[in-house]
């Protein structure tokens, strides 16, 4: 396929999606990664991939191939036995970035941070003062609030948490919380004292949602988080942990109406158990939804782009 055609990447990606079907492998354009639990299985998986490459008349560049690695760099992230980690070489330069002096520099910084969004709890809330600067007709002012947001993001990037790989044979725990202006959620697996984060998510409430009652906002947080993590949790057992006790009644309403009826119907598509936990035990989700900023709250959710490759469940 000739380079430079507008639809060439999408066409080639469709080919690779077909190529990886029924293989223990994933591909992003011409970057293929083969995943195996043991060395012996890895050898068998490699043989299967090589044979299929031959069938498709595709070739791999030997100098760019790495075999039997316990730690491999893939799409500027490190895939290790512990989970998915940020590449420290990419982030060492982040600490040297000076404070932005104009809107273009703010946009560039936010784009860099957005790539690692899934590693940063409450990214949209932390970045809000900087995002406000990129709005049209906004007068440029660099105050303590913007500086704090800038510094916090840099610190989060330099020492991000390690995200664990999802195990689709085990149940999930979803912790959610809602404040008067934002929603927060974290997807976890493991026992109480050994819960490992799979992914973080947060978003701001729009002007209509900020008028919801407390129970409605908490219910919205659950419905939004379930749909946000649907690719991970669909078909699995899920415990939804919230510090809002009336939320447990949502699944038991005999004649719900309005938006509560729509949400209750959406919840029925998941194998979930609603569980009340005290607020002091819901630290992460609570923090994701409750950072205090004085700036005006935007009327829409900020959208960023991230590429995520959850493990495929066995078929």
Coordinates of C-alpha atoms in Angstrom, one line a residue:
X1 CA 0.0 0.0 0.0
X2 CA 1.5 3.4 -0.9
X3 CA 2.3 5.8 1.9
X4 CA 0.6 9.1 2.2
X5 CA -2.9 8.1 1.2
X6 CA -5.5 9.5 3.6
X7 CA -7.3 6.2 4.2
X8 CA -4.1 4.1 4.2
X9 CA -3.8 3.8 8.0
X10 CA -7.4 2.8 8.5
X11 CA -7.3 0.3 5.7
X12 CA -4.1 -1.3 7.0
X13 CA -5.5 -1.4 10.6
X14 CA -8.5 -3.3 9.3
X15 CA -6.1 -5.8 7.7
X16 CA -4.2 -6.2 11.0
X17 CA -7.5 -6.6 13.0
X18 CA -8.4 -9.5 10.7
X19 CA -4.9 -10.9 11.0
X20 CA -5.0 -10.9 14.8
X21 CA -8.4 -12.5 15.0
X22 CA -8.2 -15.7 17.1
X23 CA -4.5 -15.0 17.8
X24 CA -3.0 -14.3 21.3
X25 CA -1.8 -11.0 19.8
X26 CA -2.8 -7.4 19.2
X27 CA -1.7 -4.9 16.6
X28 CA -1.6 -1.2 16.3
X29 CA -0.8 -0.6 12.6
X30 CA 2.5 -2.4 12.1
X31 CA 3.3 -2.9 15.8
X32 CA 2.3 -6.4 16.8
X33 CA 2.5 -7.7 20.4
X34 CA 2.2 -11.3 21.4
X35 CA 1.1 -12.0 24.9
X36 CA 1.6 -15.3 26.7
X37 CA 1.4 -16.5 30.4
X38 CA 4.4 -18.8 30.2
X39 CA 7.6 -19.2 28.1
X40 CA 6.5 -22.5 26.6
X41 CA 3.2 -21.1 25.5
X42 CA 5.0 -18.1 24.1
X43 CA 7.0 -20.3 21.8
X44 CA 3.8 -21.9 20.5
X45 CA 2.1 -18.5 20.1
X46 CA 5.1 -17.2 18.2
X47 CA 5.0 -20.1 15.8
X48 CA 1.3 -19.6 15.2
X49 CA 1.9 -15.9 14.5
X50 CA 4.8 -16.6 12.1
X51 CA 2.7 -19.1 10.2
X52 CA -0.1 -16.7 9.8
X53 CA 2.3 -14.0 8.7
X54 CA 3.5 -16.4 6.0
X55 CA -0.1 -17.1 4.9
X56 CA -0.8 -13.3 4.7
X57 CA 2.4 -12.7 2.8
X58 CA 3.6 -10.3 5.5
X59 CA 7.1 -9.9 6.7
X60 CA 8.6 -8.8 10.1
X61 CA 11.8 -6.8 10.3
X62 CA 14.2 -8.9 12.3
X63 CA 16.1 -5.9 13.6
X64 CA 12.9 -4.5 15.1
X65 CA 11.7 -7.7 16.7
X66 CA 12.1 -8.6 20.4
X67 CA 11.3 -12.1 21.6
X68 CA 10.5 -13.6 25.0
X69 CA 10.6 -10.3 26.9
X70 CA 9.3 -10.0 30.4
X71 CA 9.3 -6.2 30.0
X72 CA 8.6 -4.6 26.6
X73 CA 8.0 -1.1 25.4
X74 CA 4.8 -0.8 23.3
X75 CA 3.2 2.5 22.1
X76 CA 5.4 4.6 24.4
X77 CA 4.3 2.5 27.5
X78 CA 6.1 -0.3 29.3
X79 CA 4.2 -3.6 29.5
X80 CA 5.6 -5.5 32.5
X81 CA 4.6 -8.4 34.8
X82 CA 3.3 -5.8 37.2
X83 CA 1.1 -4.0 34.8
X84 CA 1.2 -1.0 32.4
X85 CA 3.8 1.6 33.3
X86 CA 4.7 5.0 31.9
X87 CA 8.0 5.2 30.1
X88 CA 10.4 7.2 32.4
X89 CA 12.5 8.4 29.5
X90 CA 9.5 10.2 28.1
X91 CA 8.6 11.8 31.4
X92 CA 12.1 12.9 32.5
X93 CA 11.8 15.9 30.2
X94 CA 8.4 16.9 31.6
X95 CA 10.0 18.3 34.8
X96 CA 12.1 20.6 32.7
X97 CA 9.1 22.2 30.9
X98 CA 8.8 25.9 32.0
X99 CA 5.3 27.4 32.7
X100 CA 3.5 28.2 29.5
X101 CA 3.5 31.7 28.3
X102 CA 0.6 31.6 25.8
X103 CA -2.4 29.5 24.8
X104 CA -0.5 27.4 22.2
X105 CA 2.0 26.3 24.9
X106 CA -0.9 25.4 27.2
X107 CA -2.5 23.3 24.5
X108 CA 0.8 21.5 23.8
X109 CA 1.3 20.7 27.5
X110 CA -2.3 19.4 27.9
X111 CA -1.9 17.2 24.8
X112 CA 1.2 15.7 26.3
X113 CA -0.5 15.1 29.6
X114 CA -3.6 13.7 27.9
X115 CA -1.7 10.7 26.5
X116 CA -1.1 9.6 30.1
X117 CA -4.6 10.5 31.3
X118 CA -5.5 7.0 32.4
X119 CA -2.6 7.1 34.9
X120 CA -3.7 10.3 36.6
X121 CA -6.7 10.2 39.0
X122 CA -9.0 13.1 38.4
X123 CA -7.2 14.4 35.4
X124 CA -10.0 16.6 34.1
X125 CA -10.4 18.3 37.4
X126 CA -6.7 19.0 37.9
X127 CA -6.4 20.3 34.4
X128 CA -9.5 22.5 34.5
X129 CA -7.7 25.8 35.3
X130 CA -5.4 25.2 32.3
X131 CA -8.3 24.1 30.1
X132 CA -10.2 27.3 30.8
X133 CA -7.3 29.3 29.3
X134 CA -7.8 27.6 26.0
X135 CA -11.3 28.7 25.6
X136 CA -12.2 31.4 23.0
X137 CA -12.4 35.0 24.3
X138 CA -10.6 34.0 27.5
X139 CA -8.2 36.7 28.7
X140 CA -4.8 35.3 29.4
X141 CA -4.0 35.3 33.2
X142 CA -1.5 33.1 34.9
X143 CA -2.3 33.0 38.6
X144 CA -1.6 30.7 41.5
X145 CA -4.4 28.4 40.5
X146 CA -3.0 27.8 37.0
X147 CA 0.5 27.3 38.4
X148 CA -0.8 24.8 40.9
X149 CA -2.5 22.8 38.2
X150 CA 0.6 22.9 36.0
X151 CA 2.8 21.7 38.9
X152 CA 0.4 19.0 40.0
X153 CA 0.2 17.5 36.5
X154 CA 4.0 17.5 36.2
X155 CA 4.3 15.7 39.5
X156 CA 1.6 13.2 38.6
X157 CA 3.4 12.4 35.4
X158 CA 6.8 11.9 37.0
X159 CA 5.4 9.4 39.7
X160 CA 2.3 7.8 38.2
X161 CA 0.6 4.7 39.7
X162 CA 1.1 1.4 38.0
X163 CA -2.2 0.2 36.4
X164 CA -2.8 -3.6 36.8
X165 CA -3.9 -5.7 33.9
X166 CA -7.5 -6.8 34.2
X167 CA -8.1 -10.5 35.0
X168 CA -11.4 -11.4 33.4
X169 CA -11.7 -14.6 35.5
X170 CA -12.1 -12.5 38.7
X171 CA -14.8 -10.1 39.8
X172 CA -14.4 -6.3 39.6
X173 CA -14.9 -3.6 42.2
X174 CA -16.2 -0.2 41.0
X175 CA -15.9 2.7 43.4
X176 CA -17.9 5.8 42.5
X177 CA -18.6 9.2 44.0
X178 CA -20.3 12.5 42.9
X179 CA -19.9 16.0 44.1
X180 CA -21.9 19.1 43.1
X181 CA -19.8 19.6 40.0
X182 CA -18.0 16.4 39.0
X183 CA -18.1 12.6 38.9
X184 CA -15.3 10.2 39.9
X185 CA -14.7 6.5 39.5
X186 CA -12.0 3.9 39.8
X187 CA -12.1 0.3 38.6
X188 CA -10.3 -2.2 40.8
X189 CA -9.6 -5.9 41.4
X190 CA -8.5 -7.7 44.5
X191 CA -9.3 -7.9 48.2
X192 CA -9.9 -4.8 50.3
X193 CA -6.3 -4.3 51.5
X194 CA -4.8 -5.4 48.2
X195 CA -7.0 -3.7 45.6
X196 CA -5.2 -2.8 42.4
X197 CA -6.4 0.0 40.1
X198 CA -7.2 -1.0 36.6
X199 CA -8.3 2.4 35.4
X200 CA -9.3 5.9 36.7
X201 CA -12.0 8.1 35.2
X202 CA -13.6 11.5 36.0
X203 CA -15.6 14.1 34.3
X204 CA -17.4 17.4 35.0
X205 CA -21.1 17.7 35.3
X206 CA -22.9 19.9 32.7
X207 CA -25.3 22.7 33.7
X208 CA -28.3 20.4 33.7
X209 CA -26.7 17.7 35.7
X210 CA -25.6 20.1 38.4
X211 CA -29.3 20.6 39.2
X212 CA -29.8 16.9 40.0
X213 CA -30.5 15.8 43.5
X214 CA -27.7 14.2 45.5
X215 CA -29.2 10.7 44.9
X216 CA -29.6 11.4 41.2
X217 CA -25.9 12.6 40.9
X218 CA -24.7 9.5 42.8
X219 CA -26.8 7.3 40.5
X220 CA -25.5 9.1 37.4
X221 CA -21.9 8.4 38.6
X222 CA -22.7 4.7 38.7
X223 CA -24.4 4.5 35.3
X224 CA -21.7 6.7 33.7
X225 CA -18.8 4.6 35.2
X226 CA -20.4 1.3 34.2
X227 CA -20.7 2.5 30.6
X228 CA -17.2 4.0 30.7
X229 CA -15.7 0.7 31.8
X230 CA -18.1 -1.5 29.8
X231 CA -15.2 -3.0 27.7
X232 CA -13.7 -4.4 30.9
X233 CA -16.7 -5.4 33.0
X234 CA -19.4 -6.6 30.6
X235 CA -20.1 -10.2 31.4
X236 CA -18.2 -10.1 34.7
X237 CA -19.4 -9.9 38.3
X238 CA -19.1 -6.3 39.6
X239 CA -19.4 -4.9 43.1
X240 CA -20.4 -1.2 42.9
X241 CA -19.2 0.5 46.1
X242 CA -20.7 3.9 46.9
X243 CA -20.8 6.0 50.1
X244 CA -24.4 7.1 49.3
X245 CA -26.6 4.6 51.2
X246 CA -30.0 5.5 49.5
X247 CA -28.4 4.3 46.2
X248 CA -28.9 0.7 47.2
X249 CA -32.7 1.2 46.8
X250 CA -32.3 2.1 43.1
X251 CA -32.3 -1.5 42.0
X252 CA -35.3 -2.3 44.2
X253 CA -37.7 0.5 43.1
X254 CA -41.0 -1.0 42.1
X255 CA -42.2 1.9 39.9
X256 CA -39.3 4.2 39.1
X257 CA -40.0 7.1 36.8
X258 CA -38.1 9.5 34.6
X259 CA -34.3 9.3 34.5
X260 CA -34.2 6.9 37.4
X261 CA -36.3 4.4 35.4
X262 CA -33.9 4.7 32.5
X263 CA -30.9 4.3 34.7
X264 CA -32.4 1.3 36.5
X265 CA -33.0 -0.3 33.1
X266 CA -29.4 0.2 32.1
X267 CA -28.1 -1.3 35.4
X268 CA -30.0 -4.5 34.6
X269 CA -27.7 -5.3 31.8
X270 CA -24.8 -5.8 34.3
X271 CA -24.2 -8.6 36.8
X272 CA -23.7 -6.2 39.7
X273 CA -24.2 -5.9 43.4
X274 CA -24.6 -2.4 45.0
X275 CA -22.7 -2.1 48.2
X276 CA -22.6 0.8 50.7
X277 CA -19.2 1.8 52.1
X278 CA -18.5 4.7 54.6
X279 CA -17.1 7.8 53.0
X280 CA -13.8 7.4 54.8
X281 CA -13.3 4.1 52.8
X282 CA -14.1 5.7 49.5
X283 CA -11.0 7.9 49.4
X284 CA -10.0 7.6 45.7
X285 CA -13.4 8.1 44.1
X286 CA -14.2 10.9 46.5
X287 CA -11.0 12.7 45.7
X288 CA -11.7 12.3 42.0
X289 CA -15.0 14.2 42.3
X290 CA -14.0 16.9 44.8
X291 CA -11.1 19.2 44.1
X292 CA -11.9 22.8 44.9
X293 CA -11.3 25.4 42.2
X294 CA -12.7 28.9 42.0
X295 CA -13.0 29.1 38.2
X296 CA -16.3 28.9 36.5
X297 CA -17.3 25.3 35.9
X298 CA -17.5 24.5 32.1
X299 CA -20.9 23.4 30.8
X300 CA -19.6 20.3 29.1
X301 CA -17.2 17.4 29.6
X302 CA -13.7 17.9 28.4
X303 CA -12.7 15.2 25.9
X304 CA -9.2 13.8 25.5
X305 CA -7.8 11.0 23.4
X306 CA -6.1 8.0 24.9
X307 CA -5.3 4.6 23.4
X308 CA -6.1 1.6 25.7
X309 CA -5.7 -2.1 25.1
X310 CA -7.5 -4.2 27.8
X311 CA -6.7 -7.9 27.7
X312 CA -9.2 -9.9 25.6
X313 CA -11.4 -12.3 27.5
X314 CA -11.1 -15.9 26.3
X315 CA -13.6 -17.1 23.8

